[in-house]
Amino acid sequence: MALLRSKRKSALCVKYIFFSYNILFWGLGLSALSLGVWIHLARTDYGQLAKNYSFMSAAALVMTSGCIAIMIGFLGCCGSWFENRCLILTYFVFVCIVFLVEISVGVTTWMYKNDIDFEIRRDLLDSIENRYPFEGHADPNYLRGAWDEIQTRMECCGVDSYMDWIHAGKSGGTSVPDSCCRYPNNQPDCGHLKGNDNGIHKQGCYLKLKEEIHGKVHVVISVLVICALVQVFGLILAMVLFCLLRRYEDRE
């Protein structure tokens, strides 16, 4: 192999650093894949409610990025170990593309964060007013279960307040789901207000959901920034190794 024959310690150092770096890149790819799975699992309770804004799309994007990073890391390891300039150049091009995509996704997510909030609120209201099944009707889209899960976990009721359920009139305009109650397990049919709303949560779920979603957005952006910084270092190493290989091959 060219580098071994050259016996240049500096070139060998770059080669092994680049190889070790791509092992780390593999690890980052696995982390991104795990993050995507976490986003997918975290959206199961409210993915049915926000039909226009799909958390699955964000999860799929992150998982796809993780898989691509794993493949690119493998490509970099092979290119450095076998000292193949074609593989290293292909690696460089792929990392540049991924880098630009990551920057675009991060900037777009941050810029349109408020628009996403608006779409989520609109979909939540639509799920109550137009898509939530009437009492005693079938629930093929699991809306009843999704709302019960959110309202129980977050201790909230409706979108902006419990009055969203009253205005929707799904139960005659006099009741809310039992999951709005402070102690739903101890009081069957506690959602029937009967002129008394002291036993239910009055705060809506939208603000709590918004805070939770923004927390996940910050995590995603932080991971993208870390990956981008690591990729810049990899691009530099790839170019240095590529130039060294070309120099030694031209001498031969």
PDB file of C-alpha atoms in Angstrom:
ATOM      1  CA  MET A   1       0.000   0.000   0.000  1.00  0.00           C
ATOM      2  CA  ALA A   2       1.232   3.459  -0.903  1.00  0.00           C
ATOM      3  CA  LEU A   3       1.246   4.949   2.581  1.00  0.00           C
ATOM      4  CA  LEU A   4       2.983   1.988   4.139  1.00  0.00           C
ATOM      5  CA  ARG A   5       5.688   2.071   1.506  1.00  0.00           C
ATOM      6  CA  SER A   6       6.222   5.768   1.986  1.00  0.00           C
ATOM      7  CA  LYS A   7       6.901   5.288   5.701  1.00  0.00           C
ATOM      8  CA  ARG A   8       5.749   8.799   6.402  1.00  0.00           C
ATOM      9  CA  LYS A   9       4.540   8.949   9.977  1.00  0.00           C
ATOM     10  CA  SER A  10       2.450  12.035   9.357  1.00  0.00           C
ATOM     11  CA  ALA A  11       0.535  10.338   6.553  1.00  0.00           C
ATOM     12  CA  LEU A  12      -0.022   7.217   8.608  1.00  0.00           C
ATOM     13  CA  CYS A  13      -1.214   9.399  11.486  1.00  0.00           C
ATOM     14  CA  VAL A  14      -3.824  11.062   9.256  1.00  0.00           C
ATOM     15  CA  LYS A  15      -4.933   7.675   7.980  1.00  0.00           C
ATOM     16  CA  TYR A  16      -5.534   6.195  11.434  1.00  0.00           C
ATOM     17  CA  ILE A  17      -7.104   9.379  12.789  1.00  0.00           C
ATOM     18  CA  PHE A  18      -9.496   9.391   9.847  1.00  0.00           C
ATOM     19  CA  PHE A  19     -10.284   5.714  10.416  1.00  0.00           C
ATOM     20  CA  SER A  20     -10.930   6.334  14.132  1.00  0.00           C
ATOM     21  CA  TYR A  21     -13.042   9.358  13.284  1.00  0.00           C
ATOM     22  CA  ASN A  22     -15.314   7.253  11.109  1.00  0.00           C
ATOM     23  CA  ILE A  23     -15.782   4.788  13.932  1.00  0.00           C
ATOM     24  CA  LEU A  24     -17.034   7.802  15.915  1.00  0.00           C
ATOM     25  CA  PHE A  25     -19.210   8.750  12.935  1.00  0.00           C
ATOM     26  CA  TRP A  26     -20.768   5.304  13.141  1.00  0.00           C
ATOM     27  CA  GLY A  27     -21.581   6.047  16.762  1.00  0.00           C
ATOM     28  CA  LEU A  28     -23.212   9.354  15.810  1.00  0.00           C
ATOM     29  CA  GLY A  29     -25.278   7.544  13.213  1.00  0.00           C
ATOM     30  CA  LEU A  30     -26.487   5.084  15.828  1.00  0.00           C
ATOM     31  CA  SER A  31     -27.312   8.011  18.141  1.00  0.00           C
ATOM     32  CA  ALA A  32     -29.351   9.711  15.406  1.00  0.00           C
ATOM     33  CA  LEU A  33     -31.142   6.439  14.688  1.00  0.00           C
ATOM     34  CA  SER A  34     -31.961   6.080  18.395  1.00  0.00           C
ATOM     35  CA  LEU A  35     -33.186   9.695  18.495  1.00  0.00           C
ATOM     36  CA  GLY A  36     -35.508   9.023  15.576  1.00  0.00           C
ATOM     37  CA  VAL A  37     -36.939   5.969  17.328  1.00  0.00           C
ATOM     38  CA  TRP A  38     -37.447   8.079  20.478  1.00  0.00           C
ATOM     39  CA  ILE A  39     -39.330  10.763  18.506  1.00  0.00           C
ATOM     40  CA  HIS A  40     -41.490   8.085  16.903  1.00  0.00           C
ATOM     41  CA  LEU A  41     -42.356   6.484  20.237  1.00  0.00           C
ATOM     42  CA  ALA A  42     -42.981   9.874  21.865  1.00  0.00           C
ATOM     43  CA  ARG A  43     -45.522  10.904  19.216  1.00  0.00           C
ATOM     44  CA  THR A  44     -47.767   7.850  19.552  1.00  0.00           C
ATOM     45  CA  ASP A  45     -50.240   9.583  21.884  1.00  0.00           C
ATOM     46  CA  TYR A  46     -50.783  12.772  19.852  1.00  0.00           C
ATOM     47  CA  GLY A  47     -49.842  11.792  16.317  1.00  0.00           C
ATOM     48  CA  GLN A  48     -53.487  10.950  15.613  1.00  0.00           C
ATOM     49  CA  LEU A  49     -54.612  14.405  16.732  1.00  0.00           C
ATOM     50  CA  ALA A  50     -52.362  16.579  14.559  1.00  0.00           C
ATOM     51  CA  LYS A  51     -53.099  15.066  11.161  1.00  0.00           C
ATOM     52  CA  ASN A  52     -51.406  17.787   9.075  1.00  0.00           C
ATOM     53  CA  TYR A  53     -48.205  17.955  11.118  1.00  0.00           C
ATOM     54  CA  SER A  54     -46.756  14.467  11.206  1.00  0.00           C
ATOM     55  CA  PHE A  55     -44.224  13.680  13.892  1.00  0.00           C
ATOM     56  CA  MET A  56     -43.576  10.487  12.021  1.00  0.00           C
ATOM     57  CA  SER A  57     -42.102  12.559   9.170  1.00  0.00           C
ATOM     58  CA  ALA A  58     -39.607  14.137  11.574  1.00  0.00           C
ATOM     59  CA  ALA A  59     -38.812  10.733  13.082  1.00  0.00           C
ATOM     60  CA  ALA A  60     -38.342   9.184   9.639  1.00  0.00           C
ATOM     61  CA  LEU A  61     -36.039  12.044   8.621  1.00  0.00           C
ATOM     62  CA  VAL A  62     -33.818  11.623  11.686  1.00  0.00           C
ATOM     63  CA  MET A  63     -33.775   7.815  11.375  1.00  0.00           C
ATOM     64  CA  THR A  64     -32.889   8.094   7.693  1.00  0.00           C
ATOM     65  CA  SER A  65     -30.071  10.519   8.548  1.00  0.00           C
ATOM     66  CA  GLY A  66     -28.793   8.037  11.122  1.00  0.00           C
ATOM     67  CA  CYS A  67     -28.773   5.187   8.604  1.00  0.00           C
ATOM     68  CA  ILE A  68     -26.992   7.386   6.042  1.00  0.00           C
ATOM     69  CA  ALA A  69     -24.389   8.368   8.652  1.00  0.00           C
ATOM     70  CA  ILE A  70     -23.757   4.697   9.433  1.00  0.00           C
ATOM     71  CA  MET A  71     -23.247   3.913   5.736  1.00  0.00           C
ATOM     72  CA  ILE A  72     -21.004   6.961   5.228  1.00  0.00           C
ATOM     73  CA  GLY A  73     -18.936   5.972   8.252  1.00  0.00           C
ATOM     74  CA  PHE A  74     -18.458   2.510   6.745  1.00  0.00           C
ATOM     75  CA  LEU A  75     -17.449   4.108   3.431  1.00  0.00           C
ATOM     76  CA  GLY A  76     -14.893   6.311   5.213  1.00  0.00           C
ATOM     77  CA  CYS A  77     -13.430   3.375   7.119  1.00  0.00           C
ATOM     78  CA  CYS A  78     -12.999   1.370   3.917  1.00  0.00           C
ATOM     79  CA  GLY A  79     -11.537   4.325   2.043  1.00  0.00           C
ATOM     80  CA  SER A  80      -8.952   5.084   4.715  1.00  0.00           C
ATOM     81  CA  TRP A  81      -8.002   1.468   5.478  1.00  0.00           C
ATOM     82  CA  PHE A  82      -7.546   0.464   1.826  1.00  0.00           C
ATOM     83  CA  GLU A  83      -6.191   3.914   0.879  1.00  0.00           C
ATOM     84  CA  ASN A  84      -8.657   4.237  -1.991  1.00  0.00           C
ATOM     85  CA  ARG A  85      -8.920   7.782  -3.325  1.00  0.00           C
ATOM     86  CA  CYS A  86     -12.185   7.078  -5.147  1.00  0.00           C
ATOM     87  CA  LEU A  87     -13.870   5.924  -1.918  1.00  0.00           C
ATOM     88  CA  ILE A  88     -12.506   8.908  -0.010  1.00  0.00           C
ATOM     89  CA  LEU A  89     -13.718  11.358  -2.651  1.00  0.00           C
ATOM     90  CA  THR A  90     -17.160   9.694  -2.691  1.00  0.00           C
ATOM     91  CA  TYR A  91     -17.179   9.955   1.095  1.00  0.00           C
ATOM     92  CA  PHE A  92     -16.366  13.672   0.874  1.00  0.00           C
ATOM     93  CA  VAL A  93     -19.210  14.358  -1.578  1.00  0.00           C
ATOM     94  CA  PHE A  94     -21.756  12.418   0.505  1.00  0.00           C
ATOM     95  CA  VAL A  95     -20.761  14.160   3.738  1.00  0.00           C
ATOM     96  CA  CYS A  96     -21.064  17.566   2.017  1.00  0.00           C
ATOM     97  CA  ILE A  97     -24.599  16.692   0.905  1.00  0.00           C
ATOM     98  CA  VAL A  98     -25.597  15.468   4.374  1.00  0.00           C
ATOM     99  CA  PHE A  99     -24.026  18.555   5.944  1.00  0.00           C
ATOM    100  CA  LEU A 100     -26.049  20.902   3.716  1.00  0.00           C
ATOM    101  CA  VAL A 101     -29.258  18.941   4.371  1.00  0.00           C
ATOM    102  CA  GLU A 102     -28.710  19.077   8.138  1.00  0.00           C
ATOM    103  CA  ILE A 103     -28.135  22.830   8.067  1.00  0.00           C
ATOM    104  CA  SER A 104     -31.257  23.313   5.923  1.00  0.00           C
ATOM    105  CA  VAL A 105     -33.404  21.161   8.218  1.00  0.00           C
ATOM    106  CA  GLY A 106     -32.161  22.912  11.347  1.00  0.00           C
ATOM    107  CA  VAL A 107     -32.667  26.425   9.975  1.00  0.00           C
ATOM    108  CA  THR A 108     -36.084  25.583   8.481  1.00  0.00           C
ATOM    109  CA  THR A 109     -37.287  23.965  11.702  1.00  0.00           C
ATOM    110  CA  TRP A 110     -36.231  26.989  13.728  1.00  0.00           C
ATOM    111  CA  MET A 111     -37.675  29.540  11.290  1.00  0.00           C
ATOM    112  CA  TYR A 112     -41.066  27.848  10.960  1.00  0.00           C
ATOM    113  CA  LYS A 113     -41.433  26.821  14.585  1.00  0.00           C
ATOM    114  CA  ASN A 114     -44.322  29.261  15.134  1.00  0.00           C
ATOM    115  CA  ASP A 115     -46.089  28.080  11.975  1.00  0.00           C
ATOM    116  CA  ILE A 116     -45.846  24.527  13.252  1.00  0.00           C
ATOM    117  CA  ASP A 117     -47.429  25.659  16.538  1.00  0.00           C
ATOM    118  CA  PHE A 118     -50.325  27.228  14.635  1.00  0.00           C
ATOM    119  CA  GLU A 119     -50.920  24.083  12.564  1.00  0.00           C
ATOM    120  CA  ILE A 120     -50.872  21.877  15.650  1.00  0.00           C
ATOM    121  CA  ARG A 121     -53.412  24.059  17.482  1.00  0.00           C
ATOM    122  CA  ARG A 122     -55.698  24.094  14.448  1.00  0.00           C
ATOM    123  CA  ASP A 123     -55.499  20.306  14.090  1.00  0.00           C
ATOM    124  CA  LEU A 124     -56.180  19.773  17.786  1.00  0.00           C
ATOM    125  CA  LEU A 125     -59.321  21.906  17.595  1.00  0.00           C
ATOM    126  CA  ASP A 126     -60.382  20.109  14.423  1.00  0.00           C
ATOM    127  CA  SER A 127     -59.938  16.743  16.112  1.00  0.00           C
ATOM    128  CA  ILE A 128     -62.439  17.794  18.813  1.00  0.00           C
ATOM    129  CA  GLU A 129     -64.941  19.674  16.670  1.00  0.00           C
ATOM    130  CA  ASN A 130     -65.063  17.544  13.520  1.00  0.00           C
ATOM    131  CA  ARG A 131     -63.302  14.209  13.964  1.00  0.00           C
ATOM    132  CA  TYR A 132     -63.909  13.169  17.573  1.00  0.00           C
ATOM    133  CA  PRO A 133     -66.631  10.458  17.687  1.00  0.00           C
ATOM    134  CA  PHE A 134     -69.939  11.155  19.370  1.00  0.00           C
ATOM    135  CA  GLU A 135     -70.642   9.363  22.624  1.00  0.00           C
ATOM    136  CA  GLY A 136     -71.466   5.704  21.964  1.00  0.00           C
ATOM    137  CA  HIS A 137     -70.041   5.766  18.396  1.00  0.00           C
ATOM    138  CA  ALA A 138     -67.090   3.754  17.114  1.00  0.00           C
ATOM    139  CA  ASP A 139     -63.602   5.274  17.277  1.00  0.00           C
ATOM    140  CA  PRO A 140     -61.658   3.822  14.307  1.00  0.00           C
ATOM    141  CA  ASN A 141     -58.972   6.540  14.399  1.00  0.00           C
ATOM    142  CA  TYR A 142     -58.226   6.111  18.110  1.00  0.00           C
ATOM    143  CA  LEU A 143     -58.990   9.793  18.776  1.00  0.00           C
ATOM    144  CA  ARG A 144     -60.777   9.042  22.026  1.00  0.00           C
ATOM    145  CA  GLY A 145     -57.853   7.006  23.294  1.00  0.00           C
ATOM    146  CA  ALA A 146     -55.296   9.612  22.163  1.00  0.00           C
ATOM    147  CA  TRP A 147     -57.121  12.460  23.920  1.00  0.00           C
ATOM    148  CA  ASP A 148     -57.590  10.377  27.071  1.00  0.00           C
ATOM    149  CA  GLU A 149     -53.888   9.572  27.143  1.00  0.00           C
ATOM    150  CA  ILE A 150     -52.808  13.188  26.717  1.00  0.00           C
ATOM    151  CA  GLN A 151     -55.320  14.667  29.166  1.00  0.00           C
ATOM    152  CA  THR A 152     -54.502  12.093  31.828  1.00  0.00           C
ATOM    153  CA  ARG A 153     -50.736  12.408  31.450  1.00  0.00           C
ATOM    154  CA  MET A 154     -50.625  16.202  31.221  1.00  0.00           C
ATOM    155  CA  GLU A 155     -53.526  16.876  33.601  1.00  0.00           C
ATOM    156  CA  CYS A 156     -55.294  19.174  31.149  1.00  0.00           C
ATOM    157  CA  CYS A 157     -58.585  19.332  29.268  1.00  0.00           C
ATOM    158  CA  GLY A 158     -59.340  20.394  25.698  1.00  0.00           C
ATOM    159  CA  VAL A 159     -57.113  22.575  23.542  1.00  0.00           C
ATOM    160  CA  ASP A 160     -57.322  26.031  25.121  1.00  0.00           C
ATOM    161  CA  SER A 161     -59.615  25.026  27.998  1.00  0.00           C
ATOM    162  CA  TYR A 162     -62.234  22.473  28.951  1.00  0.00           C
ATOM    163  CA  MET A 163     -64.831  24.681  27.216  1.00  0.00           C
ATOM    164  CA  ASP A 164     -63.633  23.322  23.861  1.00  0.00           C
ATOM    165  CA  TRP A 165     -65.453  20.083  24.678  1.00  0.00           C
ATOM    166  CA  ILE A 166     -68.586  21.929  25.766  1.00  0.00           C
ATOM    167  CA  HIS A 167     -68.686  24.002  22.556  1.00  0.00           C
ATOM    168  CA  ALA A 168     -68.116  20.915  20.401  1.00  0.00           C
ATOM    169  CA  GLY A 169     -71.289  19.385  21.873  1.00  0.00           C
ATOM    170  CA  LYS A 170     -70.141  15.779  21.443  1.00  0.00           C
ATOM    171  CA  SER A 171     -72.006  14.761  24.608  1.00  0.00           C
ATOM    172  CA  GLY A 172     -74.878  17.204  24.489  1.00  0.00           C
ATOM    173  CA  GLY A 173     -72.712  20.145  25.530  1.00  0.00           C
ATOM    174  CA  THR A 174     -72.882  19.215  29.206  1.00  0.00           C
ATOM    175  CA  SER A 175     -69.872  16.950  29.709  1.00  0.00           C
ATOM    176  CA  VAL A 176     -66.191  16.419  29.012  1.00  0.00           C
ATOM    177  CA  PRO A 177     -64.223  13.161  28.714  1.00  0.00           C
ATOM    178  CA  ASP A 178     -63.577  11.452  32.048  1.00  0.00           C
ATOM    179  CA  SER A 179     -59.852  11.881  31.408  1.00  0.00           C
ATOM    180  CA  CYS A 180     -60.361  15.599  32.186  1.00  0.00           C
ATOM    181  CA  CYS A 181     -61.240  14.722  35.778  1.00  0.00           C
ATOM    182  CA  ARG A 182     -58.768  15.206  38.594  1.00  0.00           C
ATOM    183  CA  TYR A 183     -59.424  11.693  39.917  1.00  0.00           C
ATOM    184  CA  PRO A 184     -60.955   9.765  36.996  1.00  0.00           C
ATOM    185  CA  ASN A 185     -60.330   6.298  38.454  1.00  0.00           C
ATOM    186  CA  ASN A 186     -62.258   7.041  41.644  1.00  0.00           C
ATOM    187  CA  GLN A 187     -65.239   8.788  40.055  1.00  0.00           C
ATOM    188  CA  PRO A 188     -67.018   6.992  37.178  1.00  0.00           C
ATOM    189  CA  ASP A 189     -68.754   9.374  34.753  1.00  0.00           C
ATOM    190  CA  CYS A 190     -67.067  12.306  36.477  1.00  0.00           C
ATOM    191  CA  GLY A 191     -67.012  14.144  33.143  1.00  0.00           C
ATOM    192  CA  HIS A 192     -70.730  14.874  33.407  1.00  0.00           C
ATOM    193  CA  LEU A 193     -70.508  18.345  34.926  1.00  0.00           C
ATOM    194  CA  LYS A 194     -74.029  18.716  36.315  1.00  0.00           C
ATOM    195  CA  GLY A 195     -73.427  22.419  36.868  1.00  0.00           C
ATOM    196  CA  ASN A 196     -70.165  21.847  38.775  1.00  0.00           C
ATOM    197  CA  ASP A 197     -66.763  22.020  37.077  1.00  0.00           C
ATOM    198  CA  ASN A 198     -64.594  21.909  40.199  1.00  0.00           C
ATOM    199  CA  GLY A 199     -63.649  18.273  39.706  1.00  0.00           C
ATOM    200  CA  ILE A 200     -61.968  18.677  36.316  1.00  0.00           C
ATOM    201  CA  HIS A 201     -58.793  20.210  34.940  1.00  0.00           C
ATOM    202  CA  LYS A 202     -59.661  23.556  33.383  1.00  0.00           C
ATOM    203  CA  GLN A 203     -56.357  24.351  31.652  1.00  0.00           C
ATOM    204  CA  GLY A 204     -56.079  23.333  27.993  1.00  0.00           C
ATOM    205  CA  CYS A 205     -53.484  20.927  26.623  1.00  0.00           C
ATOM    206  CA  TYR A 206     -52.142  23.080  23.790  1.00  0.00           C
ATOM    207  CA  LEU A 207     -49.620  25.094  25.808  1.00  0.00           C
ATOM    208  CA  LYS A 208     -48.303  21.968  27.518  1.00  0.00           C
ATOM    209  CA  LEU A 209     -48.021  20.144  24.210  1.00  0.00           C
ATOM    210  CA  LYS A 210     -46.292  23.165  22.674  1.00  0.00           C
ATOM    211  CA  GLU A 211     -43.712  23.195  25.466  1.00  0.00           C
ATOM    212  CA  GLU A 212     -43.091  19.477  25.058  1.00  0.00           C
ATOM    213  CA  ILE A 213     -42.719  19.751  21.288  1.00  0.00           C
ATOM    214  CA  HIS A 214     -40.333  22.705  21.554  1.00  0.00           C
ATOM    215  CA  GLY A 215     -38.208  20.650  23.931  1.00  0.00           C
ATOM    216  CA  LYS A 216     -37.927  17.932  21.299  1.00  0.00           C
ATOM    217  CA  VAL A 217     -37.161  20.507  18.595  1.00  0.00           C
ATOM    218  CA  HIS A 218     -34.274  21.847  20.696  1.00  0.00           C
ATOM    219  CA  VAL A 219     -32.920  18.321  21.144  1.00  0.00           C
ATOM    220  CA  VAL A 220     -33.080  17.665  17.397  1.00  0.00           C
ATOM    221  CA  ILE A 221     -31.372  20.980  16.546  1.00  0.00           C
ATOM    222  CA  SER A 222     -28.659  20.372  19.163  1.00  0.00           C
ATOM    223  CA  VAL A 223     -27.923  16.941  17.684  1.00  0.00           C
ATOM    224  CA  LEU A 224     -27.795  18.434  14.170  1.00  0.00           C
ATOM    225  CA  VAL A 225     -25.326  21.130  15.282  1.00  0.00           C
ATOM    226  CA  ILE A 226     -23.049  18.574  16.963  1.00  0.00           C
ATOM    227  CA  CYS A 227     -23.156  16.326  13.888  1.00  0.00           C
ATOM    228  CA  ALA A 228     -22.386  19.282  11.597  1.00  0.00           C
ATOM    229  CA  LEU A 229     -19.324  20.281  13.648  1.00  0.00           C
ATOM    230  CA  VAL A 230     -18.036  16.717  13.659  1.00  0.00           C
ATOM    231  CA  GLN A 231     -18.611  16.456   9.904  1.00  0.00           C
ATOM    232  CA  VAL A 232     -16.530  19.584   9.212  1.00  0.00           C
ATOM    233  CA  PHE A 233     -13.599  17.900  10.977  1.00  0.00           C
ATOM    234  CA  GLY A 234     -14.179  14.767   8.890  1.00  0.00           C
ATOM    235  CA  LEU A 235     -14.241  16.744   5.661  1.00  0.00           C
ATOM    236  CA  ILE A 236     -10.872  18.295   6.514  1.00  0.00           C
ATOM    237  CA  LEU A 237      -9.353  14.893   7.318  1.00  0.00           C
ATOM    238  CA  ALA A 238     -10.750  13.401   4.109  1.00  0.00           C
ATOM    239  CA  MET A 239      -9.229  16.141   1.957  1.00  0.00           C
ATOM    240  CA  VAL A 240      -5.859  15.923   3.707  1.00  0.00           C
ATOM    241  CA  LEU A 241      -5.736  12.135   3.265  1.00  0.00           C
ATOM    242  CA  PHE A 242      -6.905  12.403  -0.353  1.00  0.00           C
ATOM    243  CA  CYS A 243      -4.143  14.910  -1.177  1.00  0.00           C
ATOM    244  CA  LEU A 244      -1.483  12.787   0.546  1.00  0.00           C
ATOM    245  CA  LEU A 245      -2.556   9.675  -1.358  1.00  0.00           C
ATOM    246  CA  ARG A 246      -2.529  11.549  -4.669  1.00  0.00           C
ATOM    247  CA  ARG A 247       0.928  12.965  -3.933  1.00  0.00           C
ATOM    248  CA  TYR A 248       2.444   9.576  -3.156  1.00  0.00           C
ATOM    249  CA  GLU A 249       0.705   7.836  -6.048  1.00  0.00           C
ATOM    250  CA  ASP A 250       1.938  10.503  -8.471  1.00  0.00           C
ATOM    251  CA  ARG A 251       5.507   9.993  -7.230  1.00  0.00           C
ATOM    252  CA  GLU A 252       5.233   6.301  -7.977  1.00  0.00           C
TER     253      GLU A 252
END
